[in-house]
mmCIF file of C-alpha atoms (C1' of nucleotides) in Angstrom:
data_model
loop_
_atom_site.group_PDB
_atom_site.id
_atom_site.type_symbol
_atom_site.label_atom_id
_atom_site.label_comp_id
_atom_site.label_asym_id
_atom_site.label_seq_id
_atom_site.Cartn_x
_atom_site.Cartn_y
_atom_site.Cartn_z
ATOM 1 C CA MET A 171 -21.213 -23.125 -29.007
ATOM 2 C CA ASN A 172 -20.013 -19.631 -30.286
ATOM 3 C CA SER A 173 -19.501 -18.637 -25.918
ATOM 4 C CA ASP A 174 -17.930 -20.347 -22.902
ATOM 5 C CA ASP A 175 -14.228 -21.941 -23.666
ATOM 6 C CA ARG A 176 -11.772 -23.092 -20.974
ATOM 7 C CA ASN A 177 -11.530 -20.482 -18.046
ATOM 8 C CA GLY A 178 -15.346 -18.697 -17.901
ATOM 9 C CA ILE A 179 -13.726 -15.778 -21.129
ATOM 10 C CA ASP A 180 -15.962 -15.546 -23.808
ATOM 11 C CA TYR A 181 -13.970 -16.370 -26.794
ATOM 12 C CA SER A 182 -16.940 -16.131 -29.834
ATOM 13 C CA MET A 183 -15.671 -13.914 -32.633
ATOM 14 C CA LEU A 184 -12.596 -16.354 -32.251
ATOM 15 C CA GLN A 185 -14.036 -19.608 -31.671
ATOM 16 C CA SER A 186 -16.224 -19.423 -34.454
ATOM 17 C CA ARG A 187 -13.700 -18.496 -37.093
ATOM 18 C CA LEU A 188 -12.700 -21.109 -38.852
ATOM 19 C CA GLY A 189 -8.502 -20.004 -39.208
ATOM 20 C CA TYR A 190 -8.148 -19.610 -35.489
ATOM 21 C CA LYS A 191 -9.982 -23.439 -34.517
ATOM 22 C CA LEU A 192 -6.692 -24.178 -36.988
ATOM 23 C CA ARG A 193 -4.141 -22.181 -36.251
ATOM 24 C CA ARG A 194 -5.192 -24.159 -32.519
ATOM 25 C CA ALA A 195 -5.146 -27.912 -33.948
ATOM 26 C CA GLN A 196 -1.746 -27.255 -34.954
ATOM 27 C CA LEU A 197 -0.509 -25.839 -32.165
ATOM 28 C CA VAL A 198 -1.372 -29.336 -30.224
ATOM 29 C CA TYR A 199 1.045 -30.425 -33.234
ATOM 30 C CA PHE A 200 3.010 -28.444 -33.252
ATOM 31 C CA ASP A 201 3.822 -29.515 -29.671
ATOM 32 C CA VAL A 202 4.402 -33.213 -30.333
ATOM 33 C CA PHE A 203 6.213 -32.489 -33.342
ATOM 34 C CA PHE A 204 8.555 -29.176 -31.153
ATOM 35 C CA GLU A 205 9.070 -32.267 -28.234
ATOM 36 C CA ALA A 206 10.556 -34.906 -30.520
ATOM 37 C CA CYS A 207 12.564 -32.913 -32.232
ATOM 38 C CA ALA A 208 14.112 -30.961 -28.667
ATOM 39 C CA GLN A 209 14.895 -35.011 -27.328
ATOM 40 C CA GLU A 210 16.973 -35.166 -30.763
ATOM 41 C CA GLY A 211 18.234 -31.529 -30.013
ATOM 42 C CA ILE A 212 17.385 -29.223 -32.789
ATOM 43 C CA THR A 213 14.653 -27.642 -33.231
ATOM 44 C CA PRO A 214 11.276 -27.348 -36.339
ATOM 45 C CA GLY A 215 13.210 -25.355 -38.484
ATOM 46 C CA LEU A 216 15.724 -27.138 -38.797
ATOM 47 C CA PHE A 217 13.951 -31.305 -39.199
ATOM 48 C CA SER A 218 12.247 -29.134 -42.356
ATOM 49 C CA ILE A 219 15.535 -28.395 -43.980
ATOM 50 C CA LEU A 220 16.750 -32.138 -43.169
ATOM 51 C CA ALA A 221 14.214 -33.772 -44.565
ATOM 52 C CA ILE A 222 14.321 -31.288 -47.985
ATOM 53 C CA ILE A 223 18.077 -32.524 -48.399
ATOM 54 C CA TYR A 224 17.598 -36.287 -47.832
ATOM 55 C CA HIS A 225 14.952 -36.412 -50.308
ATOM 56 C CA ASN A 226 17.003 -33.495 -53.014
ATOM 57 C CA PRO A 227 20.529 -34.560 -52.059
ATOM 58 C CA GLY A 228 22.645 -32.087 -53.744
ATOM 59 C CA LEU A 229 20.774 -29.180 -53.531
ATOM 60 C CA THR A 230 22.579 -25.459 -53.409
ATOM 61 C CA GLN A 231 21.676 -22.989 -49.948
ATOM 62 C CA SER A 232 19.679 -21.402 -52.179
ATOM 63 C CA ALA A 233 18.066 -23.661 -54.035
ATOM 64 C CA VAL A 234 16.412 -25.308 -49.944
ATOM 65 C CA SER A 235 15.690 -21.682 -48.664
ATOM 66 C CA ALA A 236 13.325 -20.831 -51.846
ATOM 67 C CA ALA A 237 11.398 -25.148 -50.577
ATOM 68 C CA LEU A 238 11.257 -23.372 -47.628
ATOM 69 C CA ASP A 239 10.396 -19.690 -47.987
ATOM 70 C CA VAL A 240 12.655 -18.656 -46.225
ATOM 71 C CA ASP A 241 15.577 -15.931 -46.822
ATOM 72 C CA ARG A 242 18.908 -17.236 -48.013
ATOM 73 C CA SER A 243 20.562 -15.902 -44.972
ATOM 74 C CA ALA A 244 19.162 -17.385 -42.204
ATOM 75 C CA MET A 245 19.642 -20.660 -44.071
ATOM 76 C CA VAL A 246 24.652 -19.867 -43.382
ATOM 77 C CA ALA A 247 23.715 -19.976 -39.507
ATOM 78 C CA ALA A 248 21.478 -23.003 -40.235
ATOM 79 C CA ILE A 249 23.778 -25.104 -41.672
ATOM 80 C CA ASP A 250 26.757 -23.834 -40.287
ATOM 81 C CA LYS A 251 24.520 -25.444 -36.801
ATOM 82 C CA LEU A 252 23.827 -29.144 -39.008
ATOM 83 C CA GLU A 253 26.855 -29.187 -39.908
ATOM 84 C CA SER A 254 28.780 -29.263 -36.839
ATOM 85 C CA MET A 255 26.075 -31.673 -35.655
ATOM 86 C CA GLU A 256 27.925 -33.497 -38.449
ATOM 87 C CA VAL A 257 24.710 -34.494 -39.931
ATOM 88 C CA VAL A 258 25.235 -32.148 -43.172
ATOM 89 C CA GLU A 259 28.027 -31.353 -44.963
ATOM 90 C CA ARG A 260 28.395 -28.528 -47.810
ATOM 91 C CA ARG A 261 30.514 -30.830 -50.479
ATOM 92 C CA LYS A 262 31.934 -27.739 -53.620
ATOM 93 C CA SER A 263 29.950 -27.637 -56.658
ATOM 94 C CA LYS A 264 31.655 -28.971 -60.088
ATOM 95 C CA ASN A 265 29.862 -26.882 -62.085
ATOM 96 C CA ASP A 266 28.721 -23.433 -60.688
ATOM 97 C CA ARG A 267 31.470 -22.733 -58.166
ATOM 98 C CA ARG A 268 30.082 -19.942 -55.665
ATOM 99 C CA SER A 269 27.740 -22.717 -54.145
ATOM 100 C CA TYR A 270 27.843 -25.657 -52.522
ATOM 101 C CA ALA A 271 26.125 -28.404 -52.843
ATOM 102 C CA LEU A 272 24.193 -29.900 -49.883
ATOM 103 C CA TYR A 273 24.148 -33.809 -48.683
ATOM 104 C CA LEU A 274 23.615 -35.600 -45.172
ATOM 105 C CA THR A 275 26.023 -37.979 -43.800
ATOM 106 C CA SER A 276 25.444 -41.124 -42.815
ATOM 107 C CA LYS A 277 24.822 -40.290 -39.652
ATOM 108 C CA GLY A 278 22.927 -37.544 -41.190
ATOM 109 C CA LYS A 279 20.169 -39.964 -42.637
ATOM 110 C CA THR A 280 20.465 -42.106 -39.667
ATOM 111 C CA PHE A 281 19.344 -39.172 -37.431
ATOM 112 C CA THR A 282 17.163 -38.036 -40.242
ATOM 113 C CA GLU A 283 14.840 -41.466 -40.966
ATOM 114 C CA ARG A 284 15.261 -41.323 -36.394
ATOM 115 C CA LEU A 285 13.633 -38.054 -35.909
ATOM 116 C CA ASN A 286 10.726 -38.448 -38.633
ATOM 117 C CA ARG A 287 9.675 -42.258 -36.654
ATOM 118 C CA LYS A 288 9.830 -40.135 -33.133
ATOM 119 C CA VAL A 289 7.406 -37.268 -34.661
ATOM 120 C CA VAL A 290 4.791 -39.159 -37.306
ATOM 121 C CA ALA A 291 4.641 -42.209 -33.510
ATOM 122 C CA GLY A 292 3.970 -38.495 -31.616
ATOM 123 C CA GLU A 293 1.538 -37.065 -34.326
ATOM 124 C CA GLU A 294 -0.318 -41.194 -33.753
ATOM 125 C CA GLY A 295 -1.484 -40.025 -30.709
ATOM 126 C CA PHE A 296 -4.110 -38.235 -31.902
ATOM 127 C CA ASP A 297 -5.144 -40.786 -34.443
ATOM 128 C CA THR A 298 -7.985 -42.257 -31.543
ATOM 129 C CA PHE A 299 -9.886 -38.776 -31.744
ATOM 130 C CA MET A 300 -10.353 -39.443 -35.212
ATOM 131 C CA LYS A 301 -13.130 -41.958 -36.779
ATOM 132 C CA GLU A 302 -12.104 -44.373 -38.981
ATOM 133 C CA GLY A 303 -11.383 -42.523 -42.508
ATOM 134 C CA GLU A 304 -11.728 -38.755 -41.071
ATOM 135 C CA ARG A 305 -7.883 -39.140 -41.245
ATOM 136 C CA GLU A 306 -7.973 -39.212 -45.167
ATOM 137 C CA TRP A 307 -10.492 -37.061 -45.263
ATOM 138 C CA LEU A 308 -8.849 -33.707 -43.519
ATOM 139 C CA LEU A 309 -6.264 -34.530 -45.158
ATOM 140 C CA ASP A 310 -7.656 -33.834 -48.586
ATOM 141 C CA ILE A 311 -9.516 -30.845 -47.359
ATOM 142 C CA LEU A 312 -6.983 -28.946 -46.035
ATOM 143 C CA ASP A 313 -5.271 -30.479 -49.551
ATOM 144 C CA ARG A 314 -7.848 -28.630 -50.714
ATOM 145 C CA ILE A 315 -7.262 -25.373 -48.717
ATOM 146 C CA ILE A 316 -4.067 -25.344 -49.412
ATOM 147 C CA ALA A 317 -4.515 -25.779 -53.744
ATOM 148 C CA ALA A 318 -6.941 -22.885 -53.088
ATOM 149 C CA ARG A 319 -4.583 -20.581 -51.975
ATOM 150 C CA GLN A 320 -2.542 -20.591 -55.267
ATOM 151 C CA ASN A 321 -5.349 -20.433 -57.191
ATOM 152 C CA LYS A 322 -5.740 -16.871 -55.733
ATOM 153 C CA MET B 178 1.666 -37.707 -53.188
ATOM 154 C CA ASN B 179 3.916 -38.636 -50.707
ATOM 155 C CA SER B 180 6.805 -36.901 -53.622
ATOM 156 C CA ASP B 181 6.592 -33.798 -55.932
ATOM 157 C CA ASP B 182 4.797 -30.389 -54.865
ATOM 158 C CA ARG B 183 5.424 -27.326 -56.563
ATOM 159 C CA ASN B 184 7.860 -26.277 -57.255
ATOM 160 C CA GLY B 185 9.972 -29.771 -58.303
ATOM 161 C CA ILE B 186 10.871 -30.366 -55.233
ATOM 162 C CA ASP B 187 10.408 -34.044 -53.043
ATOM 163 C CA TYR B 188 8.589 -32.788 -49.943
ATOM 164 C CA SER B 189 8.243 -36.068 -48.043
ATOM 165 C CA MET B 190 8.561 -35.879 -44.669
ATOM 166 C CA LEU B 191 7.372 -33.853 -44.924
ATOM 167 C CA GLN B 192 4.102 -33.570 -46.818
ATOM 168 C CA SER B 193 2.639 -36.777 -45.843
ATOM 169 C CA ARG B 194 2.684 -35.551 -41.826
ATOM 170 C CA LEU B 195 -0.902 -33.779 -40.674
ATOM 171 C CA GLY B 196 0.257 -31.185 -38.277
ATOM 172 C CA TYR B 197 2.479 -30.417 -41.718
ATOM 173 C CA LYS B 198 -0.789 -29.739 -44.279
ATOM 174 C CA LEU B 199 -2.236 -27.294 -40.725
ATOM 175 C CA ARG B 200 0.194 -25.012 -40.871
ATOM 176 C CA ARG B 201 0.425 -24.792 -44.379
ATOM 177 C CA ALA B 202 -3.519 -24.339 -44.290
ATOM 178 C CA GLN B 203 -3.402 -22.492 -41.628
ATOM 179 C CA LEU B 204 -1.557 -20.281 -43.421
ATOM 180 C CA VAL B 205 -4.025 -20.016 -45.875
ATOM 181 C CA TYR B 206 -6.423 -18.615 -43.215
ATOM 182 C CA PHE B 207 -3.613 -15.620 -41.321
ATOM 183 C CA ASP B 208 -3.500 -14.418 -44.675
ATOM 184 C CA VAL B 209 -6.766 -13.273 -44.979
ATOM 185 C CA PHE B 210 -7.813 -12.559 -41.569
ATOM 186 C CA PHE B 211 -3.857 -10.242 -41.872
ATOM 187 C CA GLU B 212 -4.638 -8.273 -44.494
ATOM 188 C CA ALA B 213 -7.889 -7.938 -43.452
ATOM 189 C CA CYS B 214 -6.240 -6.790 -40.161
ATOM 190 C CA ALA B 215 -3.440 -4.766 -41.689
ATOM 191 C CA GLN B 216 -6.306 -2.812 -44.136
ATOM 192 C CA GLU B 217 -7.754 -1.230 -40.817
ATOM 193 C CA GLY B 218 -3.838 -0.627 -39.957
ATOM 194 C CA ILE B 219 -4.157 -3.178 -36.907
ATOM 195 C CA THR B 220 -2.664 -7.056 -36.468
ATOM 196 C CA PRO B 221 -4.265 -10.237 -35.728
ATOM 197 C CA GLY B 222 -2.523 -9.924 -32.051
ATOM 198 C CA LEU B 223 -4.356 -6.440 -31.459
ATOM 199 C CA PHE B 224 -7.834 -7.717 -32.971
ATOM 200 C CA SER B 225 -7.685 -10.836 -30.411
ATOM 201 C CA ILE B 226 -7.052 -8.928 -27.823
ATOM 202 C CA LEU B 227 -10.237 -6.437 -29.040
ATOM 203 C CA ALA B 228 -12.615 -10.044 -29.531
ATOM 204 C CA ILE B 229 -11.338 -10.785 -26.756
ATOM 205 C CA ILE B 230 -12.668 -7.386 -24.740
ATOM 206 C CA TYR B 231 -15.174 -6.676 -26.998
ATOM 207 C CA HIS B 232 -17.968 -9.795 -25.680
ATOM 208 C CA ASN B 233 -16.179 -10.147 -21.776
ATOM 209 C CA PRO B 234 -15.492 -6.021 -21.108
ATOM 210 C CA GLY B 235 -14.530 -5.147 -17.578
ATOM 211 C CA LEU B 236 -11.417 -7.742 -17.266
ATOM 212 C CA THR B 237 -7.790 -6.661 -15.938
ATOM 213 C CA GLN B 238 -5.336 -6.663 -18.453
ATOM 214 C CA SER B 239 -3.468 -9.942 -16.824
ATOM 215 C CA ALA B 240 -6.742 -11.444 -17.474
ATOM 216 C CA VAL B 241 -6.252 -10.760 -21.649
ATOM 217 C CA SER B 242 -3.146 -12.052 -20.964
ATOM 218 C CA ALA B 243 -3.999 -15.395 -19.283
ATOM 219 C CA ALA B 244 -7.459 -15.880 -21.815
ATOM 220 C CA LEU B 245 -4.997 -15.066 -24.760
ATOM 221 C CA ASP B 246 -1.629 -17.295 -22.920
ATOM 222 C CA VAL B 247 0.885 -13.895 -23.985
ATOM 223 C CA ASP B 248 2.544 -12.844 -20.729
ATOM 224 C CA ARG B 249 1.631 -9.685 -19.278
ATOM 225 C CA SER B 250 4.686 -7.793 -19.944
ATOM 226 C CA ALA B 251 3.724 -7.825 -23.753
ATOM 227 C CA MET B 252 -0.231 -6.672 -23.049
ATOM 228 C CA VAL B 253 1.687 -3.445 -22.121
ATOM 229 C CA ALA B 254 2.391 -2.066 -25.760
ATOM 230 C CA ALA B 255 -0.702 -3.480 -27.058
ATOM 231 C CA ILE B 256 -3.476 -2.245 -24.579
ATOM 232 C CA ASP B 257 -0.416 1.177 -25.205
ATOM 233 C CA LYS B 258 -1.758 0.822 -28.990
ATOM 234 C CA LEU B 259 -5.899 -0.141 -28.870
ATOM 235 C CA GLU B 260 -5.563 3.151 -26.804
ATOM 236 C CA SER B 261 -3.932 5.735 -28.745
ATOM 237 C CA MET B 262 -5.899 4.058 -31.394
ATOM 238 C CA GLU B 263 -9.012 5.751 -29.215
ATOM 239 C CA VAL B 264 -10.163 2.595 -29.460
ATOM 240 C CA VAL B 265 -10.019 0.934 -25.900
ATOM 241 C CA GLU B 266 -9.583 2.650 -22.547
ATOM 242 C CA ARG B 267 -8.479 1.378 -19.767
ATOM 243 C CA ARG B 268 -10.141 2.808 -16.448
ATOM 244 C CA LYS B 269 -9.536 2.621 -12.665
ATOM 245 C CA SER B 270 -10.364 -0.481 -10.980
ATOM 246 C CA LYS B 271 -12.257 0.401 -8.167
ATOM 247 C CA ASN B 272 -12.052 -2.699 -5.947
ATOM 248 C CA ASP B 273 -9.013 -3.759 -7.013
ATOM 249 C CA ARG B 274 -6.080 0.385 -7.160
ATOM 250 C CA ARG B 275 -3.258 -1.665 -9.037
ATOM 251 C CA SER B 276 -5.467 -2.479 -11.577
ATOM 252 C CA TYR B 277 -7.708 -1.494 -14.439
ATOM 253 C CA ALA B 278 -11.040 -2.297 -16.111
ATOM 254 C CA LEU B 279 -10.244 -3.383 -19.703
ATOM 255 C CA TYR B 280 -13.784 -1.307 -22.709
ATOM 256 C CA LEU B 281 -14.372 -0.741 -25.378
ATOM 257 C CA THR B 282 -14.659 2.763 -26.598
ATOM 258 C CA SER B 283 -17.924 2.972 -29.002
ATOM 259 C CA LYS B 284 -15.919 3.624 -31.609
ATOM 260 C CA GLY B 285 -14.193 0.569 -31.286
ATOM 261 C CA LYS B 286 -17.151 -1.314 -30.711
ATOM 262 C CA THR B 287 -17.923 -0.563 -34.179
ATOM 263 C CA PHE B 288 -14.203 -0.418 -35.425
ATOM 264 C CA THR B 289 -14.396 -4.539 -34.024
ATOM 265 C CA GLU B 290 -17.745 -5.176 -35.975
ATOM 266 C CA ARG B 291 -16.578 -3.892 -39.764
ATOM 267 C CA LEU B 292 -13.692 -5.996 -38.671
ATOM 268 C CA ASN B 293 -14.858 -8.446 -37.783
ATOM 269 C CA ARG B 294 -17.130 -9.079 -40.400
ATOM 270 C CA LYS B 295 -14.014 -8.127 -43.231
ATOM 271 C CA VAL B 296 -12.130 -11.268 -41.724
ATOM 272 C CA VAL B 297 -15.992 -13.426 -42.009
ATOM 273 C CA ALA B 298 -16.202 -12.011 -45.358
ATOM 274 C CA GLY B 299 -12.789 -13.072 -45.909
ATOM 275 C CA GLU B 300 -12.832 -16.268 -44.761
ATOM 276 C CA GLU B 301 -15.898 -17.467 -47.152
ATOM 277 C CA GLY B 302 -13.933 -16.827 -49.784
ATOM 278 C CA PHE B 303 -12.876 -20.620 -49.192
ATOM 279 C CA ASP B 304 -16.553 -22.123 -47.565
ATOM 280 C CA THR B 305 -15.861 -22.561 -52.330
ATOM 281 C CA PHE B 306 -13.602 -25.259 -51.956
ATOM 282 C CA MET B 307 -15.690 -27.860 -49.165
ATOM 283 C CA LYS B 308 -18.693 -28.964 -50.271
ATOM 284 C CA GLU B 309 -21.959 -29.497 -48.252
ATOM 285 C CA GLY B 310 -21.698 -30.122 -44.408
ATOM 286 C CA GLU B 311 -18.170 -29.972 -45.070
ATOM 287 C CA ARG B 312 -17.223 -27.402 -42.792
ATOM 288 C CA GLU B 313 -19.025 -28.743 -39.862
ATOM 289 C CA TRP B 314 -17.437 -31.611 -39.643
ATOM 290 C CA LEU B 315 -13.935 -29.934 -40.856
ATOM 291 C CA LEU B 316 -14.699 -27.708 -37.209
ATOM 292 C CA ASP B 317 -15.787 -30.649 -35.125
ATOM 293 C CA ILE B 318 -12.768 -32.631 -35.655
ATOM 294 C CA LEU B 319 -10.983 -29.748 -34.849
ATOM 295 C CA ASP B 320 -12.424 -28.679 -31.943
ATOM 296 C CA ARG B 321 -11.839 -32.754 -31.004
ATOM 297 C CA ILE B 322 -7.623 -32.325 -32.109
ATOM 298 C CA ILE B 323 -7.387 -28.951 -29.603
ATOM 299 C CA ALA B 324 -9.349 -31.644 -26.609
ATOM 300 C CA ALA B 325 -6.742 -34.019 -26.924
ATOM 301 C CA ARG B 326 -4.349 -31.560 -25.690
ATOM 302 C CA GLN B 327 -6.606 -30.988 -22.209
ATOM 303 C CA ASN B 328 -6.791 -33.984 -22.171
ATOM 304 C CA LYS B 329 -2.652 -34.606 -21.948
ATOM 305 C "C1'" DT C 55 24.465 -6.973 -65.036
ATOM 306 C "C1'" DA C 56 23.150 -10.917 -61.992
ATOM 307 C "C1'" DT C 57 23.602 -14.537 -58.573
ATOM 308 C "C1'" DT C 58 26.269 -17.737 -53.989
ATOM 309 C "C1'" DG C 59 27.071 -16.948 -49.761
ATOM 310 C "C1'" DT C 60 28.465 -14.461 -46.446
ATOM 311 C "C1'" DT C 61 27.728 -11.011 -42.527
ATOM 312 C "C1'" DA C 62 26.164 -7.260 -39.993
ATOM 313 C "C1'" DT C 63 22.090 -4.613 -39.020
ATOM 314 C "C1'" DA C 64 17.693 -4.414 -36.884
ATOM 315 C "C1'" DC C 65 12.829 -4.743 -36.776
ATOM 316 C "C1'" DT C 66 8.927 -8.313 -34.855
ATOM 317 C "C1'" DC C 67 7.325 -11.369 -30.931
ATOM 318 C "C1'" DT C 68 7.637 -13.158 -27.172
ATOM 319 C "C1'" DA C 69 9.840 -14.419 -22.482
ATOM 320 C "C1'" DT C 70 12.642 -13.940 -18.141
ATOM 321 C "C1'" DA C 71 13.552 -10.704 -14.164
ATOM 322 C "C1'" DA C 72 13.104 -6.916 -11.566
ATOM 323 C "C1'" DC C 73 10.492 -2.321 -9.591
ATOM 324 C "C1'" DT C 74 6.156 0.354 -7.505
ATOM 325 C "C1'" DA C 75 2.251 0.024 -5.378
ATOM 326 C "C1'" DT C 76 -1.290 -1.899 -3.886
ATOM 327 C "C1'" DA C 77 -3.082 -6.251 -1.574
ATOM 328 C "C1'" DT D 74 3.710 -12.436 1.377
ATOM 329 C "C1'" DA D 75 1.286 -12.343 -3.303
ATOM 330 C "C1'" DT D 76 -0.034 -9.927 -7.123
ATOM 331 C "C1'" DA D 77 -1.037 -5.452 -10.933
ATOM 332 C "C1'" DG D 78 0.832 -3.136 -14.313
ATOM 333 C "C1'" DT D 79 5.407 -1.368 -16.416
ATOM 334 C "C1'" DT D 80 10.068 -1.560 -17.648
ATOM 335 C "C1'" DA D 81 14.646 -3.125 -19.462
ATOM 336 C "C1'" DT D 82 16.931 -6.233 -21.423
ATOM 337 C "C1'" DA D 83 17.265 -10.792 -24.115
ATOM 338 C "C1'" DG D 84 16.112 -14.830 -27.329
ATOM 339 C "C1'" DA D 85 14.453 -16.264 -31.335
ATOM 340 C "C1'" DG D 86 13.263 -16.374 -35.938
ATOM 341 C "C1'" DT D 87 13.422 -13.933 -39.882
ATOM 342 C "C1'" DA D 88 13.870 -9.711 -43.128
ATOM 343 C "C1'" DT D 89 16.554 -5.553 -45.749
ATOM 344 C "C1'" DA D 90 20.923 -4.461 -47.557
ATOM 345 C "C1'" DA D 91 26.146 -4.419 -49.361
ATOM 346 C "C1'" DC D 92 30.140 -7.144 -49.768
ATOM 347 C "C1'" DA D 93 33.150 -10.607 -52.220
ATOM 348 C "C1'" DA D 94 33.731 -14.924 -55.478
ATOM 349 C "C1'" DT D 95 32.022 -16.024 -59.666
ATOM 350 C "C1'" DA D 96 28.735 -17.090 -63.347
#
DNA sequence: TATTGTTATACTCTATAACTATA
DNA sequence: TATAGTTATAGAGTATAACAATA
């Protein structure tokens, strides 16, 4: 329980830690996510941007960077790349001529939906390791942990 | 449920994803872990090395890097740092003069134990968001997800 | 003055390749 | 030949600071 793992190494101090297991479990899902993205020629970070714009068309670059909690300087190359793939377009904002409003092209919408289906399908492969109702319970408890951070 | 989050942005495609919630929940715990380490002047990566050596004294650098799944070249600067802090020491291996056997100094043992207590205490702050028995259930389901990866 | 997008820059983490000394 | 530790180097990813245009 608190000693051996896969290779004769004793992971005690790490193994018993909930944070450590959350990290390793998250990496399992991340591999699936990463692989699905890679097949379509993008990265998880770029997919996150597409997902935000898909559901919130017209946001500025700064708004997207704030939503994803990365610096706005990081958005420049990211949007450049997505524009070169013709899945996102910058439209000059009319009310504020400093900023762009971001939209998915129709190709971008199709692309994002296909990618999303692929990721969902990949994750479903792990549902077989959960019993009836466990998935909902897991999502619920993760929500409580996430909410706990906001309450400091 | 599948729309708004903290700031009026719709995170649907990400929010519904189990991988995404695992990541965010993990980040909550990681913040605690990171903060506890920072107070002692190290990083989570260095603590992982200390934890491995604590329970497996005498391992070589390559064995530790394999246990933590990082490249052995990354171990050089890490062990240099831990040696300069006088918490780890390299001893020349007698059977194989190419390699070092790694040990914690007595200062290193005390250091690692104190840090471990600090991390455990930090994590316990989140136990209040779980009901009786939920923590064990969560650890169990995470183990199953982690094991699922090994079964390809 | 403050903010948007941008650029230049730096820092961390990690991986690859090549070297040396051993095996 | 293969392996352990090392070094140099390069690639992500991300952060800071400064600048021009605009608010």
